[in-house]
Amino acid sequence: MVRLITHNLLACHAKGCTQNNFPLQFKDVSIELKEQEVNSEFVKNFLPRLEWKALVNTARQLGDTSLPEELPDMVDDDFLKALHHVLFEIHVEEGAMVCPNCGHSYPISNGIPNMLLSEHEIG
Amino acid sequence: MSRPELVAPPEIYYGDTEATKYTNNTRIQQIQADMTYRALELLNMPPDEPALLLDIGCGSGLSGEILSEEGYEWVGLDVAPSMLEVALEREVEGDLFLQDIGQGLGFRPGSFDGAISISVIQWLLNAETSHPTSSPPHRLTRFFTTLHSALRNPSRAVLQFYPTSDDQIQLITSIAQKAGFGGGIVVDYPNSKKARKVFLCLFVGGGGGGQQQVPKGLEGDEVDGSRAKFEGRRERAAKSNKKRKEVKGKEWILRKKELYRQRGKESVPRDSKFTGRKRKPVF
Ligand SMILES: C[S@@+](CC[C@H](N)C(=O)[O-])C[C@H]1O[C@@H](n2cnc3c(N)ncnc32)[C@H](O)[C@@H]1O
Ligand SMILES: [Zn+2]
């Protein structure tokens, strides 16, 4: 599974690809929703590490519009719940992630992204 | 018997047959579990705080399962598809990536609260890989540089590995230092041929936990020390994870509990207490 929490941390690592290499764009994905116990403490703790815009846009592309455009000043339970759902419960199982800069496509199969580079792409 | 990393590249050596054999071997399960607990101890994470860890060379999830038991979220990287497949079958809780760590990692700066790696980086010392144009020092440099950037400041990475010589330890340590890491080598049971274990204990910034010195290795006879220290955290984590486990399949729960029992945790609740949603059996 690729959960959005992990996707939000992932940038392209092909040779010379150091700018505009985030976020990777999902393509032709199939997703599964899987329940996971809410861990508010984790989510709160993780908040500063998120690239908010990227997360909101990615969630929208996958059909989840529950997150506000701007990170709210006050985080309440409803917000944390919505965020928890987006971060942990949307699992991308098939498809690909494409680098917005160099166009490298990282295929996802059985929920596992293939991050291997070919010889000329290794930094 | 020659070391696996001298036999074939990892993704070949750990093919379907070996991946299953490796994972089902109770002796291996035991050793990997012990080393994972010891790595966690050296990682020195703040107690009871949620954290996201990286499991470098996660294989079939023997090390990652312990991270879950301890209440950590984790991301696992491995270059062997067959090992990852076994991890999928075992329904491990981390996100898995097919990745050659010698090609470098692609995570944004400061992504992880810490990293462990159990019995993996000796593979990077070997030119016998599927990528003959990259020399071991080059691959090690790629790996350590990108790992350093993927970790938060301060934090630690603890990598247990099997060096075949002091030169190898020297090479790895110096490349890690050039990549920006502090820290150094911890050797447990240095005088025991069987129990001797080498841990590369790396610090980003001060290394966290208020303690900047490289921890001391264990001496004397092997004891089951690290595991015991984690009982507390695991119990608390298990408590907060209880709800989550209830929605898991019954087989999964039973298998987990069997695992706990094998590892000597007697106070696991009786089987009837948990009911799982219907799900495909694990084995
Ligand atoms: C002995 S297993 C350990 C697996 C797991 N950490 C455990 O404790 O059971 C070594 C693992 O390292 C992986 N490995 C070796 N070289 C690697 C590389 N260059 N990149 C990623 N994984 C690698 C192998 O595929 C194998 O799964
Ligand atoms: Zn790119």
Short mmCIF file of C-alpha atoms and ligand atoms in Angstrom, two decimals:
data_model
loop_
_atom_site.label_atom_id
_atom_site.label_comp_id
_atom_site.label_asym_id
_atom_site.label_seq_id
_atom_site.Cartn_x
_atom_site.Cartn_y
_atom_site.Cartn_z
CA MET A 1 0.00 0.00 0.00
CA VAL A 2 1.08 3.54 -0.61
CA ARG A 3 -0.54 5.70 2.04
CA LEU A 4 -0.68 9.44 1.53
CA ILE A 5 1.47 10.02 4.58
CA THR A 6 4.31 8.29 2.77
CA HIS A 7 3.50 9.81 -0.59
CA ASN A 8 3.80 13.23 1.03
CA LEU A 9 7.42 12.46 1.95
CA LEU A 10 8.43 11.11 -1.42
CA ALA A 11 10.35 13.03 -4.06
CA CYS A 12 11.95 11.88 -7.31
CA HIS A 13 15.52 10.69 -6.78
CA ALA A 14 16.65 10.32 -10.38
CA LYS A 15 20.00 11.83 -11.31
CA GLY A 16 19.95 15.62 -11.48
CA CYS A 17 16.29 15.77 -10.52
CA THR A 18 16.48 18.17 -7.59
CA GLN A 19 13.89 20.81 -8.38
CA ASN A 20 10.16 20.62 -8.93
CA ASN A 21 10.50 16.88 -8.21
CA PHE A 22 7.66 16.83 -5.66
CA PRO A 23 4.92 15.73 -5.30
CA LEU A 24 4.94 12.71 -7.58
CA GLN A 25 1.71 12.64 -9.57
CA PHE A 26 -0.53 9.60 -9.25
CA LYS A 27 -1.59 8.11 -12.55
CA ASP A 28 -4.17 5.42 -13.38
CA VAL A 29 -4.49 4.42 -9.76
CA SER A 30 -6.78 2.01 -8.03
CA ILE A 31 -7.30 2.62 -4.35
CA GLU A 32 -8.57 0.70 -1.38
CA LEU A 33 -9.90 2.16 1.82
CA LYS A 34 -8.75 0.43 4.98
CA GLU A 35 -9.75 1.25 8.49
CA GLN A 36 -7.08 2.15 10.98
CA GLU A 37 -7.37 3.23 14.60
CA VAL A 38 -7.10 7.01 14.95
CA ASN A 39 -3.87 8.12 16.57
CA SER A 40 -4.47 11.83 17.16
CA GLU A 41 -1.17 12.25 18.90
CA PHE A 42 0.74 10.96 15.90
CA VAL A 43 -1.23 13.10 13.48
CA LYS A 44 -0.74 16.26 15.55
CA ASN A 45 2.92 15.49 15.93
CA PHE A 46 3.32 14.92 12.21
CA LEU A 47 1.47 18.04 11.08
CA PRO A 48 4.55 20.31 10.79
CA ARG A 49 6.27 17.76 8.57
CA LEU A 50 3.51 17.71 5.96
CA GLU A 51 3.58 19.66 2.73
CA TRP A 52 0.02 20.82 3.13
CA LYS A 53 -0.75 22.01 -0.42
CA ALA A 54 0.59 18.80 -1.90
CA LEU A 55 -1.45 16.70 0.49
CA VAL A 56 -4.70 18.56 -0.16
CA ASN A 57 -4.25 18.42 -3.92
CA THR A 58 -3.30 14.76 -3.94
CA ALA A 59 -6.29 13.86 -1.75
CA ARG A 60 -8.58 15.81 -4.09
CA GLN A 61 -7.19 14.02 -7.12
CA LEU A 62 -8.05 10.77 -5.42
CA GLY A 63 -11.57 12.00 -4.73
CA ASP A 64 -11.30 13.10 -1.10
CA THR A 65 -12.25 16.74 -0.59
CA SER A 66 -12.43 16.74 3.19
CA LEU A 67 -9.29 18.79 3.83
CA PRO A 68 -9.33 22.62 3.87
CA GLU A 69 -7.19 24.52 1.36
CA GLU A 70 -5.26 26.21 4.15
CA LEU A 71 -3.96 24.54 7.26
CA PRO A 72 -6.32 25.77 10.02
CA ASP A 73 -4.89 27.58 13.04
CA MET A 74 -7.06 25.56 15.37
CA VAL A 75 -7.01 21.80 15.02
CA ASP A 76 -10.16 20.19 16.36
CA ASP A 77 -11.23 16.55 16.49
CA ASP A 78 -13.14 16.63 13.22
CA PHE A 79 -10.15 18.03 11.42
CA LEU A 80 -7.82 15.42 12.93
CA LYS A 81 -10.24 12.67 11.95
CA ALA A 82 -10.38 13.85 8.35
CA LEU A 83 -6.63 14.19 8.26
CA HIS A 84 -6.16 10.75 9.77
CA HIS A 85 -8.39 9.29 7.08
CA VAL A 86 -6.43 10.97 4.30
CA LEU A 87 -3.01 10.06 5.71
CA PHE A 88 -3.61 6.45 6.72
CA GLU A 89 -6.78 4.99 5.25
CA ILE A 90 -6.49 5.72 1.54
CA HIS A 91 -4.23 3.03 0.09
CA VAL A 92 -3.06 3.24 -3.48
CA GLU A 93 -2.66 -0.32 -4.70
CA GLU A 94 -2.05 -0.05 -8.44
CA GLY A 95 -1.00 2.61 -10.92
CA ALA A 96 2.06 4.83 -11.08
CA MET A 97 3.69 7.93 -9.64
CA VAL A 98 5.14 10.31 -12.19
CA CYS A 99 7.81 12.91 -11.51
CA PRO A 100 6.55 16.40 -12.46
CA ASN A 101 10.08 17.39 -13.45
CA CYS A 102 11.84 14.57 -15.31
CA GLY A 103 8.78 12.46 -16.09
CA HIS A 104 10.17 9.26 -14.57
CA SER A 105 7.29 6.94 -13.85
CA TYR A 106 7.46 4.79 -10.72
CA PRO A 107 5.01 1.93 -11.21
CA ILE A 108 2.94 0.66 -8.27
CA SER A 109 1.97 -2.96 -8.24
CA ASN A 110 0.31 -4.82 -5.36
CA GLY A 111 0.67 -1.65 -3.34
CA ILE A 112 4.45 -1.61 -3.74
CA PRO A 113 6.05 1.23 -5.70
CA ASN A 114 9.04 0.28 -7.77
CA MET A 115 11.64 2.98 -7.04
CA LEU A 116 14.45 1.34 -9.01
CA LEU A 117 16.29 3.59 -11.43
CA SER A 118 17.96 2.54 -14.63
CA GLU A 119 21.74 2.85 -14.89
CA HIS A 120 21.74 6.32 -16.53
CA GLU A 121 19.36 7.73 -13.90
CA ILE A 122 21.55 6.90 -10.89
CA GLY A 123 23.11 9.96 -9.26
CA MET B 1 29.25 -21.80 4.34
CA SER B 2 29.97 -18.62 2.50
CA ARG B 3 28.25 -15.37 3.32
CA PRO B 4 25.07 -14.81 1.27
CA GLU B 5 26.35 -11.51 -0.11
CA LEU B 6 29.21 -13.37 -1.75
CA VAL B 7 26.89 -15.81 -3.49
CA ALA B 8 24.65 -13.64 -5.65
CA PRO B 9 23.02 -10.18 -5.81
CA PRO B 10 20.37 -9.77 -3.09
CA GLU B 11 17.33 -9.83 -5.35
CA ILE B 12 18.58 -13.14 -6.79
CA TYR B 13 19.78 -14.70 -3.55
CA TYR B 14 16.49 -13.88 -1.83
CA GLY B 15 14.31 -15.49 -4.49
CA ASP B 16 10.95 -17.12 -3.76
CA THR B 17 12.39 -20.24 -2.13
CA GLU B 18 14.98 -18.53 0.03
CA ALA B 19 12.56 -15.73 1.04
CA THR B 20 10.10 -18.27 2.43
CA LYS B 21 12.79 -20.40 4.00
CA TYR B 22 14.39 -17.36 5.63
CA THR B 23 11.14 -16.03 7.02
CA ASN B 24 9.83 -19.33 8.42
CA ASN B 25 13.07 -20.29 10.12
CA THR B 26 12.39 -19.88 13.85
CA ARG B 27 16.08 -19.50 14.65
CA ILE B 28 16.36 -16.62 12.19
CA GLN B 29 13.15 -15.06 13.52
CA GLN B 30 14.66 -15.15 16.98
CA ILE B 31 18.00 -13.64 15.99
CA GLN B 32 16.46 -10.89 13.86
CA ALA B 33 14.03 -10.06 16.67
CA ASP B 34 16.80 -9.82 19.24
CA MET B 35 18.88 -7.56 17.03
CA THR B 36 15.87 -5.36 16.26
CA TYR B 37 15.20 -4.86 19.97
CA ARG B 38 18.84 -4.01 20.53
CA ALA B 39 18.77 -1.57 17.60
CA LEU B 40 15.70 0.09 19.10
CA GLU B 41 17.49 0.40 22.40
CA LEU B 42 20.46 2.08 20.69
CA LEU B 43 18.06 4.29 18.74
CA ASN B 44 17.07 5.80 22.07
CA MET B 45 13.72 7.22 20.97
CA PRO B 46 11.83 9.38 23.44
CA PRO B 47 9.51 7.02 25.36
CA ASP B 48 5.82 6.87 24.46
CA GLU B 49 5.98 9.38 21.65
CA PRO B 50 4.56 8.41 18.30
CA ALA B 51 7.20 8.23 15.59
CA LEU B 52 7.77 7.30 11.98
CA LEU B 53 10.76 5.02 11.42
CA LEU B 54 12.53 3.78 8.32
CA ASP B 55 13.41 0.07 8.07
CA ILE B 56 16.26 -0.16 5.58
CA GLY B 57 16.36 -3.58 3.90
CA CYS B 58 13.11 -4.60 5.59
CA GLY B 59 12.96 -7.95 3.78
CA SER B 60 9.88 -9.98 4.70
CA GLY B 61 9.15 -7.82 7.72
CA LEU B 62 10.76 -9.72 10.61
CA SER B 63 12.30 -6.49 11.88
CA GLY B 64 9.34 -4.30 10.89
CA GLU B 65 6.85 -6.43 12.80
CA ILE B 66 8.66 -5.54 15.98
CA LEU B 67 8.47 -1.85 15.12
CA SER B 68 4.69 -2.26 14.82
CA GLU B 69 4.52 -4.15 18.08
CA GLU B 70 6.32 -1.25 19.71
CA GLY B 71 3.74 1.16 18.34
CA TYR B 72 5.81 2.77 15.59
CA GLU B 73 4.68 3.62 12.12
CA TRP B 74 7.28 2.54 9.59
CA VAL B 75 8.30 2.54 5.96
CA GLY B 76 10.32 -0.39 4.63
CA LEU B 77 12.70 -0.52 1.68
CA ASP B 78 14.02 -3.66 0.03
CA VAL B 79 15.50 -4.64 -3.32
CA ALA B 80 14.25 -8.25 -3.33
CA PRO B 81 10.71 -8.59 -4.76
CA SER B 82 10.31 -12.08 -3.28
CA MET B 83 11.05 -10.82 0.22
CA LEU B 84 8.52 -8.00 -0.20
CA GLU B 85 5.98 -10.49 -1.45
CA VAL B 86 6.35 -12.53 1.73
CA ALA B 87 5.97 -9.29 3.69
CA LEU B 88 2.68 -8.66 1.84
CA GLU B 89 1.45 -12.16 2.62
CA ARG B 90 2.25 -11.58 6.25
CA GLU B 91 0.23 -8.35 6.11
CA VAL B 92 2.90 -6.23 7.74
CA GLU B 93 1.76 -2.76 8.71
CA GLY B 94 4.49 -0.63 7.15
CA ASP B 95 4.49 0.87 3.66
CA LEU B 96 6.82 -1.12 1.41
CA PHE B 97 9.06 0.08 -1.39
CA LEU B 98 11.03 -1.85 -3.95
CA GLN B 99 14.27 0.07 -3.78
CA ASP B 100 18.01 -0.41 -4.12
CA ILE B 101 19.44 1.64 -1.26
CA GLY B 102 22.75 1.88 -3.17
CA GLN B 103 20.91 4.09 -5.67
CA GLY B 104 19.99 6.51 -2.89
CA LEU B 105 16.70 7.30 -1.17
CA GLY B 106 14.16 9.81 -2.41
CA PHE B 107 12.62 11.22 0.75
CA ARG B 108 12.15 14.89 1.55
CA PRO B 109 14.54 16.29 4.16
CA GLY B 110 13.62 15.49 7.75
CA SER B 111 11.02 12.86 6.90
CA PHE B 112 11.85 10.24 9.54
CA ASP B 113 12.28 10.25 13.31
CA GLY B 114 14.86 7.50 13.07
CA ALA B 115 16.05 4.54 11.01
CA ILE B 116 17.06 0.96 11.64
CA SER B 117 18.66 -1.59 9.37
CA ILE B 118 19.11 -5.21 10.40
CA SER B 119 21.60 -7.44 8.55
CA VAL B 120 21.63 -5.46 5.32
CA ILE B 121 24.45 -3.05 4.57
CA GLN B 122 27.13 -5.71 4.17
CA TRP B 123 25.43 -6.21 0.81
CA LEU B 124 26.56 -2.75 -0.23
CA LEU B 125 30.19 -3.75 0.26
CA ASN B 126 29.93 -6.13 -2.56
CA ALA B 127 30.63 -5.33 -6.16
CA GLU B 128 28.67 -8.46 -6.97
CA THR B 129 25.43 -6.61 -7.65
CA SER B 130 23.16 -6.15 -10.59
CA HIS B 131 24.68 -2.71 -11.04
CA PRO B 132 28.28 -3.41 -11.94
CA THR B 133 29.08 0.15 -12.96
CA SER B 134 28.61 1.47 -9.43
CA SER B 135 31.49 0.76 -7.07
CA PRO B 136 30.79 -0.03 -3.40
CA PRO B 137 32.16 3.34 -2.15
CA HIS B 138 29.98 5.17 -4.64
CA ARG B 139 26.88 3.23 -3.59
CA LEU B 140 27.67 3.68 0.09
CA THR B 141 28.09 7.42 -0.43
CA ARG B 142 24.76 7.69 -2.25
CA PHE B 143 23.08 5.72 0.50
CA PHE B 144 24.49 7.59 3.50
CA THR B 145 24.10 11.05 1.98
CA THR B 146 20.45 10.56 1.11
CA LEU B 147 19.76 8.78 4.42
CA HIS B 148 21.26 11.67 6.34
CA SER B 149 18.99 14.12 4.60
CA ALA B 150 15.88 11.93 5.07
CA LEU B 151 16.31 11.99 8.86
CA ARG B 152 15.21 14.69 11.28
CA ASN B 153 17.68 16.75 13.23
CA PRO B 154 18.38 15.50 15.84
CA SER B 155 17.85 11.77 15.35
CA ARG B 156 19.67 8.47 14.98
CA ALA B 157 20.10 5.59 12.59
CA VAL B 158 21.20 2.20 13.91
CA LEU B 159 22.47 -0.30 11.37
CA GLN B 160 23.43 -3.83 12.40
CA PHE B 161 25.62 -5.50 9.82
CA TYR B 162 28.10 -8.31 9.23
CA PRO B 163 31.52 -6.96 8.31
CA THR B 164 34.16 -9.47 7.30
CA SER B 165 37.11 -7.27 8.27
CA ASP B 166 38.08 -4.15 10.19
CA ASP B 167 38.82 -2.49 6.86
CA GLN B 168 35.17 -2.83 5.95
CA ILE B 169 34.11 -1.24 9.24
CA GLN B 170 36.60 1.54 8.58
CA LEU B 171 35.32 2.13 5.05
CA ILE B 172 31.67 2.26 6.06
CA THR B 173 32.30 4.49 9.06
CA SER B 174 34.38 6.99 7.13
CA ILE B 175 31.82 7.27 4.33
CA ALA B 176 29.02 7.75 6.87
CA GLN B 177 31.04 10.51 8.52
CA LYS B 178 31.67 12.23 5.21
CA ALA B 179 27.92 12.15 4.63
CA GLY B 180 27.51 14.24 7.78
CA PHE B 181 26.80 11.64 10.45
CA GLY B 182 28.31 11.58 13.92
CA GLY B 183 28.42 8.50 16.09
CA GLY B 184 30.32 5.30 15.53
CA ILE B 185 30.56 1.56 15.99
CA VAL B 186 29.07 -0.39 18.89
CA VAL B 187 30.23 -3.98 19.28
CA ASP B 188 28.18 -6.28 21.52
CA TYR B 189 29.88 -9.34 23.04
CA PRO B 190 33.18 -8.59 21.26
CA ASN B 191 34.84 -11.69 22.67
CA SER B 192 32.19 -14.18 21.73
CA LYS B 193 32.53 -15.70 18.30
CA LYS B 194 28.85 -16.57 18.21
CA ALA B 195 27.16 -13.65 19.94
CA ARG B 196 29.36 -10.83 18.61
CA LYS B 197 27.25 -8.19 16.89
CA VAL B 198 28.31 -5.00 15.14
CA PHE B 199 26.03 -1.94 15.15
CA LEU B 200 26.76 1.27 13.31
CA CYS B 201 25.16 3.87 15.53
CA LEU B 202 24.81 7.13 13.60
CA PHE B 203 23.78 10.55 14.86
CA VAL B 204 22.21 13.41 12.97
CA GLY B 205 22.92 16.59 14.89
CA GLY B 206 23.43 15.64 18.52
CA GLY B 207 21.73 12.30 17.95
CA GLY B 208 18.82 13.12 20.25
CA GLY B 209 18.10 11.80 23.70
CA GLY B 210 20.47 14.25 25.36
CA GLN B 211 23.35 11.84 25.06
CA GLN B 212 25.98 12.48 22.43
CA GLN B 213 28.39 9.70 23.18
CA VAL B 214 28.44 6.48 21.24
CA PRO B 215 26.70 3.92 23.49
CA LYS B 216 28.76 1.12 25.01
CA GLY B 217 28.62 -2.39 23.66
CA LEU B 218 27.37 -5.24 25.80
CA GLU B 219 29.98 -7.40 27.50
CA GLY B 220 30.19 -10.87 28.90
CA ASP B 221 27.69 -13.59 28.13
CA GLU B 222 24.67 -13.06 25.97
CA VAL B 223 21.54 -12.15 27.92
CA ASP B 224 18.06 -11.33 26.76
CA GLY B 225 18.33 -7.74 27.93
CA SER B 226 17.06 -5.41 25.22
CA ARG B 227 13.80 -7.21 24.79
CA ALA B 228 12.85 -6.98 28.45
CA LYS B 229 13.34 -3.22 28.46
CA PHE B 230 10.74 -2.87 25.76
CA GLU B 231 8.01 -4.88 27.44
CA GLY B 232 6.60 -1.69 28.95
CA ARG B 233 6.37 0.28 25.78
CA ARG B 234 4.97 -2.66 23.93
CA GLU B 235 2.21 -3.17 26.44
CA ARG B 236 1.22 0.47 26.27
CA ALA B 237 1.38 0.41 22.49
CA ALA B 238 -0.68 -2.78 22.42
CA LYS B 239 -3.30 -1.09 24.55
CA SER B 240 -3.61 1.87 22.25
CA ASN B 241 -3.54 -0.42 19.22
CA LYS B 242 -6.23 -2.71 20.55
CA LYS B 243 -9.10 -1.22 18.61
CA ARG B 244 -7.10 -1.36 15.44
CA LYS B 245 -6.26 -4.98 15.94
CA GLU B 246 -9.88 -5.85 16.51
CA VAL B 247 -10.74 -4.99 12.95
CA LYS B 248 -8.00 -7.28 11.71
CA GLY B 249 -8.66 -10.83 10.58
CA LYS B 250 -8.90 -13.49 13.22
CA GLU B 251 -6.02 -15.50 11.76
CA TRP B 252 -3.89 -12.41 11.85
CA ILE B 253 -4.65 -11.88 15.49
CA LEU B 254 -4.00 -15.49 16.35
CA ARG B 255 -0.73 -15.46 14.50
CA LYS B 256 0.37 -12.26 16.22
CA LYS B 257 -0.49 -13.73 19.57
CA GLU B 258 1.36 -16.90 18.71
CA LEU B 259 4.33 -14.71 17.86
CA TYR B 260 4.08 -12.92 21.20
CA ARG B 261 3.88 -16.26 22.97
CA GLN B 262 6.87 -17.67 21.16
CA ARG B 263 8.73 -14.62 22.26
CA GLY B 264 7.88 -15.39 25.83
CA LYS B 265 5.14 -12.89 26.45
CA GLU B 266 2.81 -15.03 28.50
CA SER B 267 0.18 -12.46 29.36
CA VAL B 268 -1.39 -12.43 25.91
CA PRO B 269 -5.19 -12.45 26.20
CA ARG B 270 -7.02 -15.71 25.51
CA ASP B 271 -8.00 -16.21 21.89
CA SER B 272 -11.74 -15.94 22.40
CA LYS B 273 -11.54 -12.35 23.53
CA PHE B 274 -10.80 -11.02 20.08
CA THR B 275 -13.02 -11.32 17.10
CA GLY B 276 -11.84 -10.33 13.69
CA ARG B 277 -13.67 -9.30 10.59
CA LYS B 278 -13.58 -12.02 7.97
CA ARG B 279 -10.45 -11.87 5.93
CA LYS B 280 -8.28 -14.21 3.93
CA PRO B 281 -6.04 -16.48 5.98
CA VAL B 282 -2.43 -15.45 6.19
CA PHE B 283 -0.83 -18.78 5.53
C1 LIG C 1 19.16 -10.82 6.07
S1 LIG C 1 17.86 -9.95 5.25
C2 LIG C 1 17.23 -8.94 6.59
C3 LIG C 1 15.79 -8.54 6.41
C4 LIG C 1 15.14 -7.89 7.62
N1 LIG C 1 15.81 -6.64 7.97
C5 LIG C 1 15.14 -8.85 8.79
O1 LIG C 1 15.68 -8.49 9.84
O2 LIG C 1 14.64 -9.95 8.66
C6 LIG C 1 18.75 -8.80 4.24
C7 LIG C 1 17.86 -7.98 3.33
O3 LIG C 1 18.61 -6.92 2.76
C8 LIG C 1 18.11 -6.69 1.48
N2 LIG C 1 19.08 -5.93 0.67
C9 LIG C 1 20.31 -6.30 0.30
N3 LIG C 1 20.88 -5.35 -0.47
C10 LIG C 1 19.96 -4.36 -0.58
C11 LIG C 1 19.96 -3.12 -1.29
N4 LIG C 1 21.00 -2.73 -2.04
N5 LIG C 1 18.85 -2.34 -1.22
C12 LIG C 1 17.78 -2.73 -0.48
N6 LIG C 1 17.74 -3.90 0.20
C13 LIG C 1 18.82 -4.71 0.14
C14 LIG C 1 17.86 -8.08 0.96
O4 LIG C 1 17.01 -8.10 -0.15
C15 LIG C 1 17.28 -8.77 2.18
O5 LIG C 1 15.88 -8.71 2.21
ZN ZN C 2 12.42 13.31 -11.54
#
